[in-house]
Coordinates of C-alpha atoms in Angstrom, one line a residue:
X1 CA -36.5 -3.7 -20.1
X2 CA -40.3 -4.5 -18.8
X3 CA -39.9 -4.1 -15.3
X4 CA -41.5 -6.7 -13.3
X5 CA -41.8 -9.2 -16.5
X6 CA -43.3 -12.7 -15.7
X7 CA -41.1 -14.7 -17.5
X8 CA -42.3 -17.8 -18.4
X9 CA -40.6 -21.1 -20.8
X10 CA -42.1 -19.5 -23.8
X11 CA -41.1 -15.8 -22.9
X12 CA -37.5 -17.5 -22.4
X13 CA -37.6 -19.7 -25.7
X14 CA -39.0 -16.1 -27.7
X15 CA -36.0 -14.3 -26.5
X16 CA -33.5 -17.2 -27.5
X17 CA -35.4 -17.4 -30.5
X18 CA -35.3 -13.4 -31.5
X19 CA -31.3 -13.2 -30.2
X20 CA -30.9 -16.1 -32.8
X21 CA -28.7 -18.0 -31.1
X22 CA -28.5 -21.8 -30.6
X23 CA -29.5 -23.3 -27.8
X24 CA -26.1 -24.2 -26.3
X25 CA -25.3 -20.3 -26.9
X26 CA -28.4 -19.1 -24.9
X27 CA -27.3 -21.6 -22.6
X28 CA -23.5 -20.2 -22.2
X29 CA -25.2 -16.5 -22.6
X30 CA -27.7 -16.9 -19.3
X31 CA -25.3 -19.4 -17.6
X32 CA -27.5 -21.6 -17.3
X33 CA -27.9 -25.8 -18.1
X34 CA -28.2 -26.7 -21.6
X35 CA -31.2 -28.9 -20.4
X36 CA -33.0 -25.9 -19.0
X37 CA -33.3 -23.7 -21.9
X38 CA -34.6 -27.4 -23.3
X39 CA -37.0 -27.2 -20.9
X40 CA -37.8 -23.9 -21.3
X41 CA -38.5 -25.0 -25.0
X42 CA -40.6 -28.0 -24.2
X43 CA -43.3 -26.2 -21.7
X44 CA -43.3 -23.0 -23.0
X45 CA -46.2 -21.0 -20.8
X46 CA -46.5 -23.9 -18.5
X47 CA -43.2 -23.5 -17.2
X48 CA -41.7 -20.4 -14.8
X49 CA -38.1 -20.2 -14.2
X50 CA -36.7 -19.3 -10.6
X51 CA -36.3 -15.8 -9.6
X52 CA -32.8 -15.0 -10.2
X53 CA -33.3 -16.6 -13.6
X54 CA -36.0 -14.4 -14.0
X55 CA -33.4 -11.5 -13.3
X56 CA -31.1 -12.7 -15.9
X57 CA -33.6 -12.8 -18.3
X58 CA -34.4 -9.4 -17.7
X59 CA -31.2 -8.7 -17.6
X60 CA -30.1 -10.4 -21.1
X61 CA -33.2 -8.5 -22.3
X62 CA -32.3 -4.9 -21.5
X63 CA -28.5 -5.2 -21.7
X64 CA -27.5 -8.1 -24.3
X65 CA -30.1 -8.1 -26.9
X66 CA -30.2 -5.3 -29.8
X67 CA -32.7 -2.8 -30.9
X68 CA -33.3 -5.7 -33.7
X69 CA -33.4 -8.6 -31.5
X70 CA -36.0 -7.0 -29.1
X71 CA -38.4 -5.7 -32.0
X72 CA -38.4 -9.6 -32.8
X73 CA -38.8 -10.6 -29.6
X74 CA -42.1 -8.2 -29.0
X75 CA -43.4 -10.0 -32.8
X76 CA -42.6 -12.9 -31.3
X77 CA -44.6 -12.7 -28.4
X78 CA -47.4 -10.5 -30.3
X79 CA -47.9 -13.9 -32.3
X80 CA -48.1 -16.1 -29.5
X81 CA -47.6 -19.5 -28.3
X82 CA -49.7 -21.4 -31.3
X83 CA -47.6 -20.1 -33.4
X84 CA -44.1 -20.7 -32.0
X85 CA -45.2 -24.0 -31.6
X86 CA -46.0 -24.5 -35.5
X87 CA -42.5 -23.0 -36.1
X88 CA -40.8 -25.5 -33.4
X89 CA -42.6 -28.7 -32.9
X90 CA -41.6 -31.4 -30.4
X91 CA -43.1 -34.7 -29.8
X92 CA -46.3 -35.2 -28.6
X93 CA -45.0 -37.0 -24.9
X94 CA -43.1 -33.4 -24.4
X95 CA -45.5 -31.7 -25.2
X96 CA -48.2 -33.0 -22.7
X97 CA -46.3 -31.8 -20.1
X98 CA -48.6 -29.7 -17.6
X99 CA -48.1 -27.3 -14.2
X100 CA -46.0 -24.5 -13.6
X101 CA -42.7 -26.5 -13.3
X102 CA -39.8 -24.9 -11.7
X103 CA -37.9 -25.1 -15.3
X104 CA -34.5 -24.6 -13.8
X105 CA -34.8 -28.2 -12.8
X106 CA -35.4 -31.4 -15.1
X107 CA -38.9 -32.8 -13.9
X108 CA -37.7 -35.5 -11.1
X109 CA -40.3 -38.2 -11.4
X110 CA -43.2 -39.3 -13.7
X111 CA -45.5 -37.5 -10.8
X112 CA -44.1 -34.6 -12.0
X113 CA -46.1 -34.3 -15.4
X114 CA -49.2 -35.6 -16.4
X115 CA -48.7 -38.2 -18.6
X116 CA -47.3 -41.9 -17.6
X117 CA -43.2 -41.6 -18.8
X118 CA -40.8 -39.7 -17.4
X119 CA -38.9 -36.7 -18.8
X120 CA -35.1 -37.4 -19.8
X121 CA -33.0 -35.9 -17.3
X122 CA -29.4 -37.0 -16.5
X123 CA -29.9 -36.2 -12.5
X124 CA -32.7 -38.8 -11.2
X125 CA -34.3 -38.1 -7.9
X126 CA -32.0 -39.3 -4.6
X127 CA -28.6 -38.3 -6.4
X128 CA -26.8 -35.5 -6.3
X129 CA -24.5 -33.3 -8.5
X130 CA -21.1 -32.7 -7.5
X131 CA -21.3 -29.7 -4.7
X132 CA -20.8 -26.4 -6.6
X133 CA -21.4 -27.2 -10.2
X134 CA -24.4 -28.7 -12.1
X135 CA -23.1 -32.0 -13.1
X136 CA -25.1 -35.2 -13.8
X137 CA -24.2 -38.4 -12.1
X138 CA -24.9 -41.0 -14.6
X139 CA -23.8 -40.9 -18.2
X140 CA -26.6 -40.0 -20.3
X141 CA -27.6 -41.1 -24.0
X142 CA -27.1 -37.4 -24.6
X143 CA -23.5 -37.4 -23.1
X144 CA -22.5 -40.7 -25.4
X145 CA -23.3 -38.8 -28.5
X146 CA -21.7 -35.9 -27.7
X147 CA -18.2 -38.0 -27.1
X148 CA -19.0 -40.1 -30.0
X149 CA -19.4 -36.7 -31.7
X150 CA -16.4 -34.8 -30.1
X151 CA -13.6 -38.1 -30.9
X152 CA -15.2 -38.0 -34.5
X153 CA -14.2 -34.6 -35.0
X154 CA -10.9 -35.1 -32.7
X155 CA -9.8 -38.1 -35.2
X156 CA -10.2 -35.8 -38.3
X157 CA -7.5 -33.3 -36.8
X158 CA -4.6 -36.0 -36.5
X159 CA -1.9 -36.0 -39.2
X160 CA -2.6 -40.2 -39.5
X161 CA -5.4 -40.9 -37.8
X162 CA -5.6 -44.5 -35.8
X163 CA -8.7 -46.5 -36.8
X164 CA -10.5 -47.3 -33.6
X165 CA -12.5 -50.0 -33.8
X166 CA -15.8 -48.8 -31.7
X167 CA -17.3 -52.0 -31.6
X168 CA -14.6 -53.7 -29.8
X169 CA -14.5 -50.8 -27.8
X170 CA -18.7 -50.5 -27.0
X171 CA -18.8 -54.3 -27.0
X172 CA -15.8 -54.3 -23.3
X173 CA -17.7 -51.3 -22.2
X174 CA -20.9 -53.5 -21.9
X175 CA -19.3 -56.7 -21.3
X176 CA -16.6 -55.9 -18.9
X177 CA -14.1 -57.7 -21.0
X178 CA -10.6 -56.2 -20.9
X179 CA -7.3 -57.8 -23.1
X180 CA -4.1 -55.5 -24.4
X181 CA -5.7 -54.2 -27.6
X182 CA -8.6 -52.5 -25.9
X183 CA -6.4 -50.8 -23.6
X184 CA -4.7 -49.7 -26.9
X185 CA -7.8 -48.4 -28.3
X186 CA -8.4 -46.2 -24.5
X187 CA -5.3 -45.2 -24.8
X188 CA -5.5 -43.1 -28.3
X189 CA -9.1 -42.3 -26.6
X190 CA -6.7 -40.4 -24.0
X191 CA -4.9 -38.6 -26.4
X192 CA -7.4 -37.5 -28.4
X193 CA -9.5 -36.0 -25.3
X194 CA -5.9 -34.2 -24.1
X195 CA -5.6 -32.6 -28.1
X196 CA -9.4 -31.4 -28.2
X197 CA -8.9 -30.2 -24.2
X198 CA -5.8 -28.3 -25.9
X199 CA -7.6 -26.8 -28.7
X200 CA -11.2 -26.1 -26.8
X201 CA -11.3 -22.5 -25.9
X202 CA -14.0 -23.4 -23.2
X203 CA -12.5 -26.3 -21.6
X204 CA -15.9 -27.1 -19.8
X205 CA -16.9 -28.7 -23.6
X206 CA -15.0 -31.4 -22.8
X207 CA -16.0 -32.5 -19.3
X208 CA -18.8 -35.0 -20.0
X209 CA -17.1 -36.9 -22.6
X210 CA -13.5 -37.4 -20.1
X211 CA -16.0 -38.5 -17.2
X212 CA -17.8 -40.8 -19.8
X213 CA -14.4 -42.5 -21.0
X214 CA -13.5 -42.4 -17.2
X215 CA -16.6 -44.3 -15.9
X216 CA -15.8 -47.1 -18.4
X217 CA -11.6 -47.2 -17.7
X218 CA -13.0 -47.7 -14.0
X219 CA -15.5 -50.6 -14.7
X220 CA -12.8 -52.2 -16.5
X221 CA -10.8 -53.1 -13.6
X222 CA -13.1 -54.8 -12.0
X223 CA -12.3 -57.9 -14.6
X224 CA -8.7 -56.9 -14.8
X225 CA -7.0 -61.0 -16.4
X226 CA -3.7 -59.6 -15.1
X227 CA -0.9 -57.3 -13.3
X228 CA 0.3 -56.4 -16.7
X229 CA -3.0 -55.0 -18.1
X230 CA -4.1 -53.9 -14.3
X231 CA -0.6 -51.6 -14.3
X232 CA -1.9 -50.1 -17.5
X233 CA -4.9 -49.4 -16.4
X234 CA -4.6 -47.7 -13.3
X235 CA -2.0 -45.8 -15.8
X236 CA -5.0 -44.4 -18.1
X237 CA -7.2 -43.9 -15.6
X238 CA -4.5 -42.0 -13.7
X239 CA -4.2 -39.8 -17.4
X240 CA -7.9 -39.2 -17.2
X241 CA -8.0 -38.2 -13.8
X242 CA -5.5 -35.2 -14.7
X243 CA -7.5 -34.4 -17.5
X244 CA -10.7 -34.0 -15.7
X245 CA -8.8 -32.2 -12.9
X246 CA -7.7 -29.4 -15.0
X247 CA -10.9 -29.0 -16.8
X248 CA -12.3 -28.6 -13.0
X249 CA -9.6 -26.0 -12.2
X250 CA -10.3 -24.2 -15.3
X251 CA -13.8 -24.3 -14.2
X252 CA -12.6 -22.9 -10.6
X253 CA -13.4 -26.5 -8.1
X254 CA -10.8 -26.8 -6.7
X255 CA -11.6 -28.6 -4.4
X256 CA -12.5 -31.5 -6.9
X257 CA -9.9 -30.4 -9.2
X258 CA -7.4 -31.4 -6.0
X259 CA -9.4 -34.9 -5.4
X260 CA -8.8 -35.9 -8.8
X261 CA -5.0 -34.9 -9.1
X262 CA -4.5 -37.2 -5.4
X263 CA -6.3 -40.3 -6.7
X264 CA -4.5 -40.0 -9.9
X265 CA -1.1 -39.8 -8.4
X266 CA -2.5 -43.1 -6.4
X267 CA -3.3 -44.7 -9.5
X268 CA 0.1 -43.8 -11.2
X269 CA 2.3 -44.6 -7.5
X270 CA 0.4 -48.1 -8.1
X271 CA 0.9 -48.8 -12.2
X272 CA 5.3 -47.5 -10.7
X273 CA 4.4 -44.8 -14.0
X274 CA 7.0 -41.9 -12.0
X275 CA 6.2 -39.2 -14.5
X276 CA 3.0 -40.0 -14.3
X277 CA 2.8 -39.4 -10.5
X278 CA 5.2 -36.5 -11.0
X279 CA 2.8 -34.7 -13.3
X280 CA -0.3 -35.9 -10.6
X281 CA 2.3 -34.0 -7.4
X282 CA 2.9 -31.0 -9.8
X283 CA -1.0 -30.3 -11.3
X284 CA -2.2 -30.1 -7.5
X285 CA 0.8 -28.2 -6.5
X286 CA -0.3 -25.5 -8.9
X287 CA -3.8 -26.0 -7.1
X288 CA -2.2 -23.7 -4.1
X289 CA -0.5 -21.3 -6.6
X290 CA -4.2 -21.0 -8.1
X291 CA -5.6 -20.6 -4.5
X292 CA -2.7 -18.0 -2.7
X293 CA -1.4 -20.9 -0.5
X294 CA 2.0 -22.0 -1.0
X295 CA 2.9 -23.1 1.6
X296 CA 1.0 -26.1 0.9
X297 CA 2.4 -25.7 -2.4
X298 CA 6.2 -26.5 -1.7
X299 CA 6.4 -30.0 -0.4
X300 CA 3.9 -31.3 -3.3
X301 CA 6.1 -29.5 -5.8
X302 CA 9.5 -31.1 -4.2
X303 CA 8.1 -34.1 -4.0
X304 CA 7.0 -33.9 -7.7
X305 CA 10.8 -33.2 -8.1
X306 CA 11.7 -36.0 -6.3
X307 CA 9.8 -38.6 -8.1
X308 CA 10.1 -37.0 -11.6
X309 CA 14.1 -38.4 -11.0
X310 CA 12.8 -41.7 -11.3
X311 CA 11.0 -41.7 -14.2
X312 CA 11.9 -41.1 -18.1
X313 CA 14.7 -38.9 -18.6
X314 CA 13.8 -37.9 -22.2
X315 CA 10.5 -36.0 -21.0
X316 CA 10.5 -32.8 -19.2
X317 CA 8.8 -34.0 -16.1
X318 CA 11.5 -32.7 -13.4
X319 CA 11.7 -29.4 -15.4
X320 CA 8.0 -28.4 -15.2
X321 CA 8.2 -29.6 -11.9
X322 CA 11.2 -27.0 -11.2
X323 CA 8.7 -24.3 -13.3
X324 CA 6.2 -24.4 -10.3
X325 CA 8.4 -24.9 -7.7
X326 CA 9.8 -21.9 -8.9
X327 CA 5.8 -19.9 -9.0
X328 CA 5.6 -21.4 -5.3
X329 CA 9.0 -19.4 -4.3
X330 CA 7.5 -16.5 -5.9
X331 CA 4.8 -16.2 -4.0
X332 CA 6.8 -16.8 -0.7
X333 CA 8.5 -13.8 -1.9
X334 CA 11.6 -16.1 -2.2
X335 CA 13.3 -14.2 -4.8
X336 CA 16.2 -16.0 -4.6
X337 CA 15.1 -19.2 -4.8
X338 CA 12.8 -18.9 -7.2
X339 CA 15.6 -17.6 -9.8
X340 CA 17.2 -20.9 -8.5
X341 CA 14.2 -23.1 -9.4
X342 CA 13.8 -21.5 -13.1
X343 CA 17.7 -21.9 -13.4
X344 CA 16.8 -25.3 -13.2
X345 CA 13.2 -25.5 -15.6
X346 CA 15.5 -24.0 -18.1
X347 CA 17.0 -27.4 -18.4
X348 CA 14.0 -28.3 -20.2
X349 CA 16.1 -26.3 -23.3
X350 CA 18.8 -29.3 -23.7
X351 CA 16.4 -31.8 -24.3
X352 CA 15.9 -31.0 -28.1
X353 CA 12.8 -32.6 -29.3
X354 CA 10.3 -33.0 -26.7
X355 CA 8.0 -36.6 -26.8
X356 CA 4.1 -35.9 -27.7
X357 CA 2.3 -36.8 -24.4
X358 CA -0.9 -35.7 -23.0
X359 CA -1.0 -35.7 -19.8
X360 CA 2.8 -33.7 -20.0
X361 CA 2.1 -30.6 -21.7
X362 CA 5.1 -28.6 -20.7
X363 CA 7.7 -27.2 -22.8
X364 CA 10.8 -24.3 -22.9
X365 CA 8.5 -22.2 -24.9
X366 CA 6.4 -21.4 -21.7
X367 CA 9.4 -20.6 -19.4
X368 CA 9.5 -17.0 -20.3
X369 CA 5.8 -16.5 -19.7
X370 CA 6.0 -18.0 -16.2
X371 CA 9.2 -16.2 -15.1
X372 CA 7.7 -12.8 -16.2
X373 CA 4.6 -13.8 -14.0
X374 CA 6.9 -14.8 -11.2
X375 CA 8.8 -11.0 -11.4
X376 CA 5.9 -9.3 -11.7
X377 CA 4.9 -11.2 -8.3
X378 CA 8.0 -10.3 -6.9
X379 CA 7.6 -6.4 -7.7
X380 CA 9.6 -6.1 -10.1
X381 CA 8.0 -4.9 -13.7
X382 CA 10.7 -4.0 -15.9
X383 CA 11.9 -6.9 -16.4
X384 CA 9.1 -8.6 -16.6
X385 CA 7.9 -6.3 -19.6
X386 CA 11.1 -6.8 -21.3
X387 CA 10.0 -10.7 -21.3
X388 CA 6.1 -9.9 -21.7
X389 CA 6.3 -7.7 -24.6
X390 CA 8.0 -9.9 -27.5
X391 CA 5.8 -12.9 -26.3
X392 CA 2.0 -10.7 -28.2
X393 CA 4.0 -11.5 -31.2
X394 CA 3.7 -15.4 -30.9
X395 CA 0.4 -17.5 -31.9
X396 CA -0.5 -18.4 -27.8
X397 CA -3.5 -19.7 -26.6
X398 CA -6.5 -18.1 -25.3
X399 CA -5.1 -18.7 -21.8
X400 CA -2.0 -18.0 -22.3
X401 CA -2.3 -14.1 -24.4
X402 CA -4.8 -13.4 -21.7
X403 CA -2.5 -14.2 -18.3
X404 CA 0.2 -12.4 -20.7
X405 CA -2.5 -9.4 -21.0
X406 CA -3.2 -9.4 -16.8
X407 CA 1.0 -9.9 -16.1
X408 CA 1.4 -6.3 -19.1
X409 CA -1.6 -4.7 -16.4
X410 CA -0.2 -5.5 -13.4
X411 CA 3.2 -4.4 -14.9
X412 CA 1.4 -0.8 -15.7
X413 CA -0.1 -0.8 -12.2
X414 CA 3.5 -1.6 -10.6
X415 CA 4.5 1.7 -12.4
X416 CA 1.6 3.8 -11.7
X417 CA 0.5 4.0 -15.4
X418 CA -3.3 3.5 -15.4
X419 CA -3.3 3.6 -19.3
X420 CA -1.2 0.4 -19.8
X421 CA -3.3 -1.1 -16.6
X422 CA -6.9 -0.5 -18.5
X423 CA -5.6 -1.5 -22.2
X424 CA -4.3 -4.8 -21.4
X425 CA -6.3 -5.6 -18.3
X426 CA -9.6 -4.7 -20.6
X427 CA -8.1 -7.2 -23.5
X428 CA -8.1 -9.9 -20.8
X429 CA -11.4 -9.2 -19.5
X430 CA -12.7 -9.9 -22.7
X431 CA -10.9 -12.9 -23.0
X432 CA -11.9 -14.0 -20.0
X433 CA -15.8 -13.4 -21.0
X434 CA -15.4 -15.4 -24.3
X435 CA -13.7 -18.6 -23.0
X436 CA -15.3 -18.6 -19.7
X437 CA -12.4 -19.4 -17.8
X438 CA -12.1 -19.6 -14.1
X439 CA -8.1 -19.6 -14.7
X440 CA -8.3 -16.2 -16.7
X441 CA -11.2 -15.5 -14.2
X442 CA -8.7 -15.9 -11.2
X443 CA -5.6 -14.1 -12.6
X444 CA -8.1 -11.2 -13.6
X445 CA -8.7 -11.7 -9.8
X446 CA -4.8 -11.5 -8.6
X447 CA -4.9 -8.1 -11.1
X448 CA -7.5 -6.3 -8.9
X449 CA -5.4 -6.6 -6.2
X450 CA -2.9 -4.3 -8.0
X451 CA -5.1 -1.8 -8.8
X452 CA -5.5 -0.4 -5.7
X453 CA -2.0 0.9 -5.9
X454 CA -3.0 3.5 -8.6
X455 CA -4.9 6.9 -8.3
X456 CA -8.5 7.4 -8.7
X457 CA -9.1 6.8 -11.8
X458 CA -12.8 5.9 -13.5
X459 CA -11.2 4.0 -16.1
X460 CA -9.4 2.1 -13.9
X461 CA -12.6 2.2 -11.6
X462 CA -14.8 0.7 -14.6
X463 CA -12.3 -1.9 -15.3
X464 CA -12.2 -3.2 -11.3
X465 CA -16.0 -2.9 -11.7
X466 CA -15.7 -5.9 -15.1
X467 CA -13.4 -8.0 -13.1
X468 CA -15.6 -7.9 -9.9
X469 CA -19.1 -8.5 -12.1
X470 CA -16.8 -11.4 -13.7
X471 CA -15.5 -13.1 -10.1
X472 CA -19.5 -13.0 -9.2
X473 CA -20.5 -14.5 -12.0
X474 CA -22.1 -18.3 -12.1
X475 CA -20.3 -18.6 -15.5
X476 CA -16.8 -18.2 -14.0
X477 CA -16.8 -19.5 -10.9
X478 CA -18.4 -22.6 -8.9
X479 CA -21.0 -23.3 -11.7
X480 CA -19.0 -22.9 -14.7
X481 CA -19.2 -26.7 -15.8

């Protein structure tokens, strides 16, 4: 690494350039916006990124980057600026942009650069992002493509595809007007966002197109024709709001993870849609589970039990209710109870073939997983291996193998074996570095607690050291989205 490098926009868009990676990759690689390696890209030497960019930079440089990808990097640079340019041109109104710009930041006004038109940016001057996370507060050109994009690709996974008619859908969104079809056409939007949340290893991907289709459910009811369509509203936005709450959690804000779950149990209480509200009481139950405190945990998760008897019997509602109920017992060191609570989940095994719904991703295949977690928990790893073990075998999720993987390394801590402790809890950690979860992040989290119960160990040392570099990281935790 050059010690006390200047980094500048070009420096930044050589190094992207000689790591060859895409500019959404360099972006997930520094942990930084999208839009500021684009910047970076558009001003080149006029442009210095902030200090502790410059760090990461310098870090990327020395520690991520090959022998090969900092050879081309020098060339690169050796070539210079002209040249990049004739190998990446931009349009002239970009290009005229002059000053050293803080790049980390979108220019804010047309002051900013020397020509007459603004910059693009999707944060305008006055507003402000979300507190913690990076997120714009008006929906972008940029963001309509890419949910345009993401439902195109979405519709080409489905077994029979619906035809959605996007003009009738484009055509409400501008004119307000809301009748029964549309609110068919939103509601196959829903369920297409829930499948590609499900299959998106980096749930953050799918943030700005669920707050796009939100923003136009809530201007729809503000020219609701009736109680009918007004009840299904509030129902989809309601969905949506889940949606976006767990991609929030995933993305470790909380706190607006648990704003979104309360107004969409509102919503649901409203529409009378009691599994909805169920599932809204049991997502920011989980929120304590996530966040050590269950005590405020219990009475959402009751309650969730409560209303899940009023709604559809056929869906597993009141068992996955039961499931967290039981996690929150756990965690009280209610052993007792908590076998109680799963007795009850395991209901979920009677009722045969479980509807397709979105916002209810909950099933018996997940029960083992949970009450392993739970025993482990409780201090007891035995049994909880005997459960943990066959479960490697099955095709899980990203998530899923990798909590498996930290549950398997707390088990080995439990017993005082630091080899089973550093296999799987390394495994995760990896996991945990490709996804860029802040769920995997915060169970790697619970794990360090347990390895302070084993010898000195540098293995186990090294390992503590990945989880705590990970828990500091921007990418896993407040600015992950």
């Amino acid at each position: 690494m050059v010690r006390g490098r200047e980094w500048t926009g070009f420096e930044a868009a050589a190094l992207q350039e000689a790591m060859r990676r895409s500019v959404r990759d360099f972006a997930a690689l520094l942990g930084v916006e999208g839009t500021t390696v684009v910047n970076w890209r558009t001003g080149l030497g006029a442009v210095k990124p902030r200090s502790n960019t410059q760090a990461i930079l310098d870090t990327t440089l020395d520690q991520r980057a090959t022998a090969d990808d900092r050879a081309r990097f020098e060339q690169i640079l050796i070539e210079g600026e002209a040249a990049w340019r004739e190998r990446h041109p931009v349009s002239q109104r970009r290009e005229s942009a002059k000053g050293a710009l803080n790049s980390d930041d979108p220019p804010r006004n047309a002051t900013d650069l020397s020509v007459g038109t603004s910059v693009p940016t999707t944060v305008e001057d006055g507003q402000s992002a979300i507190p913690g996370g990076v997120y714009p507060t008006e929906i972008s050109d940029m963001n309509r493509r890419e949910l345009l994009r993401l439902l195109s690709i979405a519709t080409t996974t489905l077994v029979t595809p619906p035809a959605i008619d996007w003009d009738r859908v484009q055509f409400t969104a501008a004119s307000g007007r809301v009748d029964g079809g549309v609110l068919d056409q939103h509601a196959i939007l829903n369920q297409m966002l829930w499948k590609s949340y499900g299959e998106a290893e980096t749930k953050a991907t799918i943030f700005s197109a669920a707050r796009e289709h939100l923003t136009i459910l809530v201007d729809g009811l503000r020219s609701s024709p009736g109680a009918k369509l007004r009840s299904r509203q509030l129902e989809l936005i309601a969905d949506v709001l889940q949606l976006t709450g767990e991609i929030l959690l995933d993305g470790n804000h909380l706190a607006e993870a648990a704003h979104c779950y309360a107004l969409s149990g509102t919503f649901a209480a409203d529409a009378q849609a009691y599994d909805l509200w169920a599932c809204a009481l049991t997502r920011h139950a989980y929120i304590g589970i996530f966040d050590n405190r269950y005590d405020d945990a219990l009475p959402l998760a009751e309650e969730a039990i409560e209303v899940a008897r009023r709604g559809d019997g056929a869906l597993p509602t009141r068992f996955w209710a039961e499931s967290v109920r039981a996690q929150v017992q756990a965690g009280r060191g209610e052993a007792d109870e908590c076998q109680r609570a799963f007795d009850a989940a395991r209901g979920v095994l009677g009722l045969g073939g479980t509807p397709s719904v979105g916002w209810l991703r909950f099933s018996g295949e997940r029960i083992d997983e949970e009450q392993a977690s739970c025993l482990i928990q409780l201090g007891q790893p035995e049994p909880a291996e005997r459960i943990l073990n066959p479960l490697l075998e099955r095709p899980l999720s990203a998530r899923r193998r990798a909590s498996v993987l930290v549950d398997l390394a707390a088990a080995g801590a439990l017993r005082g074996d630091p080899v089973q402790t550093v296999w799987f809890g390394g495994a995760s950690v990896d996991i945990a570095r490709r996804t860029r979860s802040g769920y995997v992040g915060r169970r790697l989290d619970q794990l360090r607690s347990h390895l302070a119960e084993l010898p000195t160990d540098r293995h186990v040392a090294h390992l503590a050291d990945q989880i705590t570099r990970l828990a500091t990281s921007p990418a896993y935790g407040r600015g992950a989205l």
